[in-house]
Short mmCIF file of N, CA and C in Angstrom, two decimals:
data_model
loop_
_atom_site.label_atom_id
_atom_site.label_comp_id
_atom_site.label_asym_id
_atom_site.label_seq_id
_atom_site.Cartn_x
_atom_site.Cartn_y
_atom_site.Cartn_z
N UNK A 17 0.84 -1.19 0.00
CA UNK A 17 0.00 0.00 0.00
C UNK A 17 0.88 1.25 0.00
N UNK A 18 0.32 2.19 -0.93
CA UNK A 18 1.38 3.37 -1.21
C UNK A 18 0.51 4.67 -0.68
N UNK A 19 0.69 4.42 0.86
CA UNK A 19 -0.54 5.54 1.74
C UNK A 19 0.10 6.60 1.56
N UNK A 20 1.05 7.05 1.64
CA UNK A 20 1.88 8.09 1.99
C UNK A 20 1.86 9.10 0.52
N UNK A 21 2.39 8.23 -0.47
CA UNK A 21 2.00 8.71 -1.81
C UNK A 21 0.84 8.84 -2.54
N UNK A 22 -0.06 8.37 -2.16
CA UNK A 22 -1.30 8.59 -2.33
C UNK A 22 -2.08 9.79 -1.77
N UNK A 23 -1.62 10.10 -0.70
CA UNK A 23 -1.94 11.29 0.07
C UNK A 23 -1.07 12.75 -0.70
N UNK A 24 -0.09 12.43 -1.09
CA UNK A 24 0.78 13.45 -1.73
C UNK A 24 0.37 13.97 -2.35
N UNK A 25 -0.34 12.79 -3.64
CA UNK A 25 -0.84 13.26 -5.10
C UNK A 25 -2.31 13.75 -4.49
N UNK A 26 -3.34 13.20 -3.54
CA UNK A 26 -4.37 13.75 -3.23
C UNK A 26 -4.27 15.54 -2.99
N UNK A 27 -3.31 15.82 -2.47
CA UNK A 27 -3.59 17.01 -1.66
C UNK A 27 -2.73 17.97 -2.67
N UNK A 28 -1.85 17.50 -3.62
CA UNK A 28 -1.45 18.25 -4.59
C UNK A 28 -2.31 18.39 -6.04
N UNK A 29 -2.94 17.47 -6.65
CA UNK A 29 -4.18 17.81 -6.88
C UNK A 29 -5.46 18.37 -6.56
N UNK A 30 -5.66 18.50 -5.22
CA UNK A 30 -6.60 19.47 -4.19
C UNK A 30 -6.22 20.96 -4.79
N UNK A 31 -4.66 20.95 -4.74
CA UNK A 31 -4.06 22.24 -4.70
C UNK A 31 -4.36 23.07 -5.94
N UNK A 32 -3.91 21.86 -7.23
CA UNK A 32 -4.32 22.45 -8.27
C UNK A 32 -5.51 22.83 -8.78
N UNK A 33 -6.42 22.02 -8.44
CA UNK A 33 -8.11 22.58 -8.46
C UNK A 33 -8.94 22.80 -8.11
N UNK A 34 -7.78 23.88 -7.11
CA UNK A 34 -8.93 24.30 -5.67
C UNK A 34 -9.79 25.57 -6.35
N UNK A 35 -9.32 26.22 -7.34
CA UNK A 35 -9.98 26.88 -7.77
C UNK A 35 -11.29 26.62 -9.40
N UNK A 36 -11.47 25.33 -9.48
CA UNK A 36 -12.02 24.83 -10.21
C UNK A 36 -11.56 25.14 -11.80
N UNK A 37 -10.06 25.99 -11.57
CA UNK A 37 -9.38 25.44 -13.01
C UNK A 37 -7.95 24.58 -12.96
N UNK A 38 -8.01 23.91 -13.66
CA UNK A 38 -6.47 23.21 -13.63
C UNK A 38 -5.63 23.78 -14.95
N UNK A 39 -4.53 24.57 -14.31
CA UNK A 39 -3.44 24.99 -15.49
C UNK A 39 -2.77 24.16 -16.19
N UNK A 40 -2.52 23.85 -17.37
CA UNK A 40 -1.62 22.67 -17.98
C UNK A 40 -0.25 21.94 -17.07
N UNK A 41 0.56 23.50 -17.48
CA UNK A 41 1.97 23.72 -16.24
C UNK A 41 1.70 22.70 -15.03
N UNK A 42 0.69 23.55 -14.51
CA UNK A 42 0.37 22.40 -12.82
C UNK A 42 0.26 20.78 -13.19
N UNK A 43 -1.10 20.84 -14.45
CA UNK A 43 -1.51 19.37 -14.31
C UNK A 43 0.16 18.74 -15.10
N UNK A 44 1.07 18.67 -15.63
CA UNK A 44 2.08 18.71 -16.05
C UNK A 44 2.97 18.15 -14.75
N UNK A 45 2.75 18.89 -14.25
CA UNK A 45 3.99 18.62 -12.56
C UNK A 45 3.56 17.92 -12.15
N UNK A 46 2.60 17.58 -11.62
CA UNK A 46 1.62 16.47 -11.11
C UNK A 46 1.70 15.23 -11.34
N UNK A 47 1.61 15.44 -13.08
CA UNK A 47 2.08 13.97 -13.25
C UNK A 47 3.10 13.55 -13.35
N UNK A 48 4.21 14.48 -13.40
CA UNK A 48 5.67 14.19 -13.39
C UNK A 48 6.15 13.92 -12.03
N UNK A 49 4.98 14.25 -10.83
CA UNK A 49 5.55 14.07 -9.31
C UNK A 49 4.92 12.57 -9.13
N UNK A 50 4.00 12.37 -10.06
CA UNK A 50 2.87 10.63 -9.76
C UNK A 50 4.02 9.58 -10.40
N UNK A 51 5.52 9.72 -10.96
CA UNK A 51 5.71 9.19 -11.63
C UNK A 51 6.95 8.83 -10.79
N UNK A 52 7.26 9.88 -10.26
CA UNK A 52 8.53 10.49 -9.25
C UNK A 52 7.80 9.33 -7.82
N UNK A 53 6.52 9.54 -7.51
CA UNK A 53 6.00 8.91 -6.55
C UNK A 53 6.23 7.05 -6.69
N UNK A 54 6.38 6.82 -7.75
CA UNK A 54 6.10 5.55 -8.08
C UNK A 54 4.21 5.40 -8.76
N UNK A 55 3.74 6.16 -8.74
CA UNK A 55 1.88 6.12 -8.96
C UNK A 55 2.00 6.61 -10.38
N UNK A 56 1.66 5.48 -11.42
CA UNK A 56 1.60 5.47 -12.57
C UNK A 56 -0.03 5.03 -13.09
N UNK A 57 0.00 4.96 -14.65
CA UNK A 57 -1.17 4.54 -14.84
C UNK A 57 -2.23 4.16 -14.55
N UNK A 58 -3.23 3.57 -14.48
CA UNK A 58 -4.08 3.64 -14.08
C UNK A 58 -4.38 3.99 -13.13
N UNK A 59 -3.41 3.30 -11.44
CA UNK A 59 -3.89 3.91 -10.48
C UNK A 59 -3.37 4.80 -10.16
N UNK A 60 -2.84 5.85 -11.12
CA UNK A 60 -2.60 7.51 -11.00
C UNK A 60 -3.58 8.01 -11.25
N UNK A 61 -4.44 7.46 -12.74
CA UNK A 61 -5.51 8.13 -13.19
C UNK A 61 -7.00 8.50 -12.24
N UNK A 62 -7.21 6.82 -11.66
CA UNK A 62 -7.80 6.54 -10.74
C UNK A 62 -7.82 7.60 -9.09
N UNK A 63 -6.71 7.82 -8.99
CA UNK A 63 -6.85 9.06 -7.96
C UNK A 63 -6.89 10.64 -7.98
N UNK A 64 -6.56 10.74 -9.21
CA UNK A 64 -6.80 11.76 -9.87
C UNK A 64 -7.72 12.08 -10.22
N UNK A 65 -8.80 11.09 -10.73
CA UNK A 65 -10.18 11.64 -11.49
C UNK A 65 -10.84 11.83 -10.19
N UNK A 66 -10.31 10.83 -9.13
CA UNK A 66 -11.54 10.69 -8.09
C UNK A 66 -11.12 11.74 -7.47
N UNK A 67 -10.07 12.68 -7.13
CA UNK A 67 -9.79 13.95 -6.34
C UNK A 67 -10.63 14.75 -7.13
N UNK A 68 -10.18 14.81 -8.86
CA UNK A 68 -10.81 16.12 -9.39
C UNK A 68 -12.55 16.56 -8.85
N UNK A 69 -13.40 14.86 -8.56
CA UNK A 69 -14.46 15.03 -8.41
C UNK A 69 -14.92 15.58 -6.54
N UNK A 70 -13.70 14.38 -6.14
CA UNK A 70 -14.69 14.71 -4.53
C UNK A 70 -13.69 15.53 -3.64
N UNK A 71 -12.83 16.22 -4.03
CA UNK A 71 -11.80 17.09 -3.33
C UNK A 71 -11.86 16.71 -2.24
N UNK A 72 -10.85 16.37 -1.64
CA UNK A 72 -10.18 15.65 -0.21
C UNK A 72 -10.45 17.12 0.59
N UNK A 73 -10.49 16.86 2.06
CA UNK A 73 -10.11 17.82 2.84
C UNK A 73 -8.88 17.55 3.52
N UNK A 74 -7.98 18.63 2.89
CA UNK A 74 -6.44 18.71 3.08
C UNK A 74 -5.94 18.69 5.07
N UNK A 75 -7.00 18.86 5.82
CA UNK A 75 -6.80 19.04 6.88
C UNK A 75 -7.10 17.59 7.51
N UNK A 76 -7.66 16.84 6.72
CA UNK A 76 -7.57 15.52 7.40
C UNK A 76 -7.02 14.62 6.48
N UNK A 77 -6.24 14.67 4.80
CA UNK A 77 -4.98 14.31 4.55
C UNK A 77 -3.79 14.79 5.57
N UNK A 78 -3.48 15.77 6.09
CA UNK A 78 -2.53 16.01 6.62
C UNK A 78 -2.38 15.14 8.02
N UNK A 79 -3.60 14.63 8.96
CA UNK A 79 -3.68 14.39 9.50
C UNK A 79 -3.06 12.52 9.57
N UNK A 80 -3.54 12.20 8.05
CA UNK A 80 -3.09 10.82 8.15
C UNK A 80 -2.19 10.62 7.79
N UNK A 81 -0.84 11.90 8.09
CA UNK A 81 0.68 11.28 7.64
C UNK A 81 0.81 11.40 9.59
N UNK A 82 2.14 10.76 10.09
CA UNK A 82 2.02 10.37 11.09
C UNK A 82 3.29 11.29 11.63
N UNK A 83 4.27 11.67 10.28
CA UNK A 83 5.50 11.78 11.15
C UNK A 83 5.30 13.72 10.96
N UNK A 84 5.78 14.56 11.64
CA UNK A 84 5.54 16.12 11.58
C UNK A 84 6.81 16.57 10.59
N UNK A 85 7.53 15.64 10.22
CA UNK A 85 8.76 16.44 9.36
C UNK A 85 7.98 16.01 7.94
N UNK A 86 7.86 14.77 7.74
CA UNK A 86 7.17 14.38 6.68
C UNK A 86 5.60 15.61 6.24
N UNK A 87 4.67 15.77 7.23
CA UNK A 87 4.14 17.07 7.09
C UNK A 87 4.03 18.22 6.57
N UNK A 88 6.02 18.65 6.73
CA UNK A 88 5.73 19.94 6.97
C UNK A 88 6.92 19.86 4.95
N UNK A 89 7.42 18.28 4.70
CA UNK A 89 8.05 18.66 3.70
C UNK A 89 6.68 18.52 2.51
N UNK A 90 5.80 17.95 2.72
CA UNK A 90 4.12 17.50 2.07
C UNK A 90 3.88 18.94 1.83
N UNK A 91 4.00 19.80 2.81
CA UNK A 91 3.28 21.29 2.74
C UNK A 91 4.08 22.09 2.00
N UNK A 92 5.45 22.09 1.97
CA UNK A 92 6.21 22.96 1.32
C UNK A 92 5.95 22.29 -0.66
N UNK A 93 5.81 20.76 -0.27
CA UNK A 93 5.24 20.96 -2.18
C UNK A 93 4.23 21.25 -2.34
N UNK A 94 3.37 21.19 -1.65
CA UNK A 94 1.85 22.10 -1.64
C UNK A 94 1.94 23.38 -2.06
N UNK A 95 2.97 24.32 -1.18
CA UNK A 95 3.40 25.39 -1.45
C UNK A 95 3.98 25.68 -3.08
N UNK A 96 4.87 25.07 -3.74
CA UNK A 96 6.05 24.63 -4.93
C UNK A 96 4.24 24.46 -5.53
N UNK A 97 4.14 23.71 -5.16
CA UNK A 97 2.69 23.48 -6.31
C UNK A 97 2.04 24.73 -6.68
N UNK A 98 1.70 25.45 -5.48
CA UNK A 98 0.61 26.68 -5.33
C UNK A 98 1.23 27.88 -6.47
N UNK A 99 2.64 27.68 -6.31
CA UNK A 99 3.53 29.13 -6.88
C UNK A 99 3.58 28.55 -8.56
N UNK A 100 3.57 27.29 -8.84
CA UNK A 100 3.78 26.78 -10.10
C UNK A 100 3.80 27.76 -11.63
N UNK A 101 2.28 28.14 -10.97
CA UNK A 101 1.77 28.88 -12.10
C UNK A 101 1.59 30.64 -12.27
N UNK A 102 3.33 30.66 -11.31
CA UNK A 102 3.37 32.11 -10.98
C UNK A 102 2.43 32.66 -10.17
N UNK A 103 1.83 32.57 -9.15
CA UNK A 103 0.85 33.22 -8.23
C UNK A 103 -0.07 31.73 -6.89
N UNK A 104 -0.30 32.45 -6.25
CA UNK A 104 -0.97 31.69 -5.16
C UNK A 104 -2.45 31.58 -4.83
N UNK A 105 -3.57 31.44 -5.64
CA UNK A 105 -4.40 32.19 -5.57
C UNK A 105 -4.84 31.65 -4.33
N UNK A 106 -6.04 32.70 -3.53
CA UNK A 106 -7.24 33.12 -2.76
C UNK A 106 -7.28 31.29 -1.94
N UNK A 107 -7.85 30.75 -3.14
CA UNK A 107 -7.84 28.70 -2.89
C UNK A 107 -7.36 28.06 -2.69
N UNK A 108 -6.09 28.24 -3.42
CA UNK A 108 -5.37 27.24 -3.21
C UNK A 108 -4.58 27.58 -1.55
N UNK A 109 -4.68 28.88 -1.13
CA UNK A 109 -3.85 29.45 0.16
C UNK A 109 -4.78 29.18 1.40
N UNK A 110 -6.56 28.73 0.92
CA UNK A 110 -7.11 27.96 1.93
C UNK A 110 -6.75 26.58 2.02
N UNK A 111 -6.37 26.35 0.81
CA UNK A 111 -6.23 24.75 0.92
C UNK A 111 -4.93 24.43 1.67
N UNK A 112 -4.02 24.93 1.77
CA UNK A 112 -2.92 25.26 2.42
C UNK A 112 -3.01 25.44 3.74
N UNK A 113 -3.47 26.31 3.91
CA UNK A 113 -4.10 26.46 5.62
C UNK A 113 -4.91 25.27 6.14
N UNK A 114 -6.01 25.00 5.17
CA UNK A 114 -6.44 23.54 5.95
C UNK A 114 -5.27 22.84 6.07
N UNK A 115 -4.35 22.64 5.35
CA UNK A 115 -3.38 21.26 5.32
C UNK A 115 -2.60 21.44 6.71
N UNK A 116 -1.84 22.81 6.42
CA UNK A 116 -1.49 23.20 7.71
C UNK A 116 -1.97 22.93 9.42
N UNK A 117 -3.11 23.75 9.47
CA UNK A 117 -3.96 23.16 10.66
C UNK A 117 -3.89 21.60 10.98
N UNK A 118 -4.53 20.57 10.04
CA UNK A 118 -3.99 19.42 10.52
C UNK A 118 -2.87 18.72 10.37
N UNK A 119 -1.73 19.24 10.01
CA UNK A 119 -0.68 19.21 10.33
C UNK A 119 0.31 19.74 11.78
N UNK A 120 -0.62 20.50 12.23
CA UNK A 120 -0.31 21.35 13.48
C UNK A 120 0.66 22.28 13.52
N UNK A 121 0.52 22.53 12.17
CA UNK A 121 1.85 23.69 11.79
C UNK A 121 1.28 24.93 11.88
N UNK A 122 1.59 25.94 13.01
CA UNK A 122 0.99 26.78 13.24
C UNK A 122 1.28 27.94 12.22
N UNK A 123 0.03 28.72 11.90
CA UNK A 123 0.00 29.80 11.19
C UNK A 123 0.92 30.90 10.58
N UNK A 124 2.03 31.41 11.52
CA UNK A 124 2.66 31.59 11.48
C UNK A 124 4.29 30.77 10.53
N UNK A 125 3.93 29.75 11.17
CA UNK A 125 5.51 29.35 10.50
C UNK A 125 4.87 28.29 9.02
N UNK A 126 3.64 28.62 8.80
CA UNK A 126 3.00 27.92 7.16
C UNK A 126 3.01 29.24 6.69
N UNK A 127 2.53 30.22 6.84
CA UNK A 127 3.11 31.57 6.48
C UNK A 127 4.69 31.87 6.10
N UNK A 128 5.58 31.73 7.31
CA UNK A 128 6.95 31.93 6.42
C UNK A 128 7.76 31.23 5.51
N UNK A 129 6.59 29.46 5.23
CA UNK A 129 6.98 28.51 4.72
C UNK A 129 6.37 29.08 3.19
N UNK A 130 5.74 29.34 3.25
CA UNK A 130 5.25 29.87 1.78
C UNK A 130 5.72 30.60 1.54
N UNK A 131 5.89 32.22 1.84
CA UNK A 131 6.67 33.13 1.37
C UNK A 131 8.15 32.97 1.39
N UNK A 132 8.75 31.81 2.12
CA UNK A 132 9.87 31.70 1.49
C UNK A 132 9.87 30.82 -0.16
N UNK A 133 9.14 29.74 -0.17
CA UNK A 133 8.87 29.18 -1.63
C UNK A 133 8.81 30.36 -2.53
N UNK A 134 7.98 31.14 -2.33
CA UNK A 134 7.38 32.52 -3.51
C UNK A 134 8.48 32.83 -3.65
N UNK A 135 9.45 33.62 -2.32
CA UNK A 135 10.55 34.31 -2.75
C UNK A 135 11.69 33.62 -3.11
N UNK A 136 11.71 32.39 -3.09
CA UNK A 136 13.01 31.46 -3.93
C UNK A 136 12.55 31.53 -5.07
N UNK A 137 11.19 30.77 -5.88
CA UNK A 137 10.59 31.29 -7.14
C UNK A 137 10.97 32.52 -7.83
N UNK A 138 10.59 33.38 -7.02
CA UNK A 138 10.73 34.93 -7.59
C UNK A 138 11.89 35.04 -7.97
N UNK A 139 13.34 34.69 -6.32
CA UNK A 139 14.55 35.18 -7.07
C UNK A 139 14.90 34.18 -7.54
N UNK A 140 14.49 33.43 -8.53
CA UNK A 140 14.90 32.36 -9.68
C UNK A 140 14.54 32.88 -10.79
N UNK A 141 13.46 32.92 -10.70
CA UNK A 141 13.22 34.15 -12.27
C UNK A 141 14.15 35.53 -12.45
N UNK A 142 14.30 36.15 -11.14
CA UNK A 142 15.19 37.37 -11.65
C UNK A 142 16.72 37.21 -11.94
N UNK A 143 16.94 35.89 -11.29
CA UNK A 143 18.46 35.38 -11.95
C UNK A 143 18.32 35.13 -12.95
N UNK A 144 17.90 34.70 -13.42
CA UNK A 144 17.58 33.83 -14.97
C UNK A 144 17.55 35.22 -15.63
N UNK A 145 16.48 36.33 -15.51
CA UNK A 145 16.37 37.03 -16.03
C UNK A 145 18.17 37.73 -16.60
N UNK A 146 18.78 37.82 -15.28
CA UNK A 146 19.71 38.82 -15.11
C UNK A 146 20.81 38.16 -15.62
N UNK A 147 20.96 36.66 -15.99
CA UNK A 147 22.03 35.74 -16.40
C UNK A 147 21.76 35.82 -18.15
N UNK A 148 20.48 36.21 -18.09
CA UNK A 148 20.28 36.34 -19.42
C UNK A 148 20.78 37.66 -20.60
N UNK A 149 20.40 38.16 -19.68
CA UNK A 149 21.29 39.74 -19.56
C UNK A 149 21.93 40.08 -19.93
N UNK A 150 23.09 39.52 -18.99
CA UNK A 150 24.51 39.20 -18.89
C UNK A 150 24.84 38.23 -20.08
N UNK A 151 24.47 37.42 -20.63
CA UNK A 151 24.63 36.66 -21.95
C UNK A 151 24.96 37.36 -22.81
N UNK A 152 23.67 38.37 -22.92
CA UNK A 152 23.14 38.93 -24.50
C UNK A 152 24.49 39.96 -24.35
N UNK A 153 24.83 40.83 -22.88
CA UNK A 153 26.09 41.83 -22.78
C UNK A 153 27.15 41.61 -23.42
N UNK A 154 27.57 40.54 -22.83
CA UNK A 154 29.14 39.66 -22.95
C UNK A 154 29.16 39.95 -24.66
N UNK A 155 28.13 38.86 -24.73
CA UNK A 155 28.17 38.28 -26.43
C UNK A 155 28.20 40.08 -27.10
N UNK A 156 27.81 41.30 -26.66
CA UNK A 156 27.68 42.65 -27.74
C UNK A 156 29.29 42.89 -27.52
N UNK A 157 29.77 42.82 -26.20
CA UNK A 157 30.82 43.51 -25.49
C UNK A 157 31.98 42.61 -26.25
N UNK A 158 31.80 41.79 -26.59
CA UNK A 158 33.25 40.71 -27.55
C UNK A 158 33.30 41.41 -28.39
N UNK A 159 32.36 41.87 -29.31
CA UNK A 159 32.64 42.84 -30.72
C UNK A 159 33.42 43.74 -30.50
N UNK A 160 33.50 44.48 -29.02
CA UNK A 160 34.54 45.65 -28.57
C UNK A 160 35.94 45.26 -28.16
N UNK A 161 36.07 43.47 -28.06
CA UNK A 161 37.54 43.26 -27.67
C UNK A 161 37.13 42.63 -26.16
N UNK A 162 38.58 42.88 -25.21
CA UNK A 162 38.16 42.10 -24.03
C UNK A 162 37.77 43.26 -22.83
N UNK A 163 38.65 44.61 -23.14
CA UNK A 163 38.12 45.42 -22.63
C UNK A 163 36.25 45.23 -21.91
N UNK A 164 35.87 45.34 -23.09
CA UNK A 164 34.50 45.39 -23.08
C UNK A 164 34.15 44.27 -22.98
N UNK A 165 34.42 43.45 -22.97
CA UNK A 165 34.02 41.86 -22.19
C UNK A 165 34.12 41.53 -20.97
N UNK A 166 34.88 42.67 -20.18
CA UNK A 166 35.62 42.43 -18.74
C UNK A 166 34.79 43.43 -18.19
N UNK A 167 34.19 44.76 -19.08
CA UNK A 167 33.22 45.71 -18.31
C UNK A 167 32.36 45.00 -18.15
N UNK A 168 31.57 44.14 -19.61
CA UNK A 168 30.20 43.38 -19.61
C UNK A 168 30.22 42.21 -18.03
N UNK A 169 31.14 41.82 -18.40
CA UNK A 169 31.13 41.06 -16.74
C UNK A 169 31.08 41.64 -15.55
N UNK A 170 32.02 42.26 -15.70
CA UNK A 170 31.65 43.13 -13.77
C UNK A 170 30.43 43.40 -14.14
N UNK A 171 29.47 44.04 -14.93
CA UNK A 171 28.55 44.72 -14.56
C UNK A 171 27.58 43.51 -14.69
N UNK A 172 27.26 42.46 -15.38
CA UNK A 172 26.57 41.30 -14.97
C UNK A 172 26.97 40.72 -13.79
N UNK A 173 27.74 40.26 -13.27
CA UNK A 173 28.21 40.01 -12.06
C UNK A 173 27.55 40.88 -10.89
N UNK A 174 27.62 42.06 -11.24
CA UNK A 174 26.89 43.03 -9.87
C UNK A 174 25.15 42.67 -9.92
N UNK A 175 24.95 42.58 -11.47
CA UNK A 175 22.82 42.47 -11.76
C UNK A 175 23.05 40.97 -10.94
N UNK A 176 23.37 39.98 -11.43
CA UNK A 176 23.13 38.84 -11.00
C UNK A 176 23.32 39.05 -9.37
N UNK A 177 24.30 39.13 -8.50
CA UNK A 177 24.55 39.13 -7.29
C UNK A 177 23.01 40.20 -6.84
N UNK A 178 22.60 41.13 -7.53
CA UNK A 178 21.44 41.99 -6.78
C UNK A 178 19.99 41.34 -6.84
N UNK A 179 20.09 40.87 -8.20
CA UNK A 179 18.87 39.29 -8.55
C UNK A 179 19.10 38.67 -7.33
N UNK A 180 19.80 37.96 -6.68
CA UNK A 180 19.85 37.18 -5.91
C UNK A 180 19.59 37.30 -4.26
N UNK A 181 20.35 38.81 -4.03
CA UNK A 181 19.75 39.48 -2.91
C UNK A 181 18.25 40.14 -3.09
N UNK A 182 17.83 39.97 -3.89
CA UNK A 182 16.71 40.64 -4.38
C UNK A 182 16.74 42.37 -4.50
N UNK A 183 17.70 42.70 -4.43
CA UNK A 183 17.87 44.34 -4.48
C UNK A 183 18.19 44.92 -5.94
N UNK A 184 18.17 46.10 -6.00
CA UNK A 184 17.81 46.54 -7.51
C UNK A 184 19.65 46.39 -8.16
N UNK A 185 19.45 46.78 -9.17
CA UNK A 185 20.39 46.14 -10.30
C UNK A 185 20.74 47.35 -10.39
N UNK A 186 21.21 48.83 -9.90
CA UNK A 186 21.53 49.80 -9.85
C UNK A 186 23.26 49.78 -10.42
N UNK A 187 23.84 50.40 -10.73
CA UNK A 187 25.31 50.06 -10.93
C UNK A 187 25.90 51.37 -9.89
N UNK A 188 27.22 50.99 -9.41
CA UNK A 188 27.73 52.62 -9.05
C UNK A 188 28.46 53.02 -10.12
N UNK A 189 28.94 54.19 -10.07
CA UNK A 189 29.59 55.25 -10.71
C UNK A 189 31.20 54.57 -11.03
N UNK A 190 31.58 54.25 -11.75
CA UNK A 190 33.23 53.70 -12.46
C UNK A 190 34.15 54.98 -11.66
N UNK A 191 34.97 55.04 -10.78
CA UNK A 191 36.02 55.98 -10.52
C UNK A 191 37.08 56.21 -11.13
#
């Protein structure tokens, strides 16, 4: 019996259609986590159709995992799930809170468990963004020699390092 994984995919499918739409992206991860789980075919499909219809209550999935670390790592892909599709909506952040509650993870620290997910998300996109950046720089700044390959770097080097602190991409003044 695959209780543990069965509960996974329940409450991460909860997640995805708590708002009665399912995004591709999400349903996508889902099944790439049912596969990751060991829960394939049929009886992937099988728990899947039956969540889409009778939505579990996440507060008494949470309840039937036993161990509190196991819990609280269940909630953080809940979380990874919720942000998937760039945003958290209204539903899926109740469904979260139910999970939470019977998990006994108090309010507070399912709160800083999520906004830390969002803000690793977030500064993953602005690296990417800023590495990208820094690509397109380098690659103009070679046409100028190395000079300008060695400016293009320090100054990607500073965007990326501010991507990462999350602070703005400001440059200082060259002395």
């Amino acid at each position: 019996s695959r209780v543990l994984e069965t509960i996974i995919l329940r409450f991460l499918a909860r997640i995805i259609n708590a708002d009665g739409t399912i995004d591709p992206k999400e349903l996508s991860m889902l099944v790439d986590i049912s596969i990751q789980l060991g829960l394939e075919g049929p009886e992937a499909h099988r728990i899947l159709d039956d969540e889409m219809t009778r939505k579990s209550d996440a507060s008494q999935l949470a309840q039937q995992i036993p161990d509190p670390v196991q819990q609280r790592e269940v909630y953080a892909m809940g979380c990874l799930m919720g942000v998937s599709d760039g945003s958290v909506a209204t539903q899926e952040q109740e469904v979260l809170a139910a999970f939470a509650r019977g998990a006994g993870l108090p309010a507070q620290a399912a709160g800083a468990l999520l906004a830390e997910v969002i803000a690793a998300k977030s500064g993953a996109k602005q690296v990417a963004v800023a590495a990208k950046e820094v690509g397109h720089e380098v690659a103009s700044a070679a046409k100028q020699g190395a000079h300008g390959v060695a400016a293009a770097t320090r100054r990607g080097v500073q965007k990326t390092k501010a991507a990462v602190k999350g602070g703005d991409e400001t440059e200082k003044p060259a002395k």
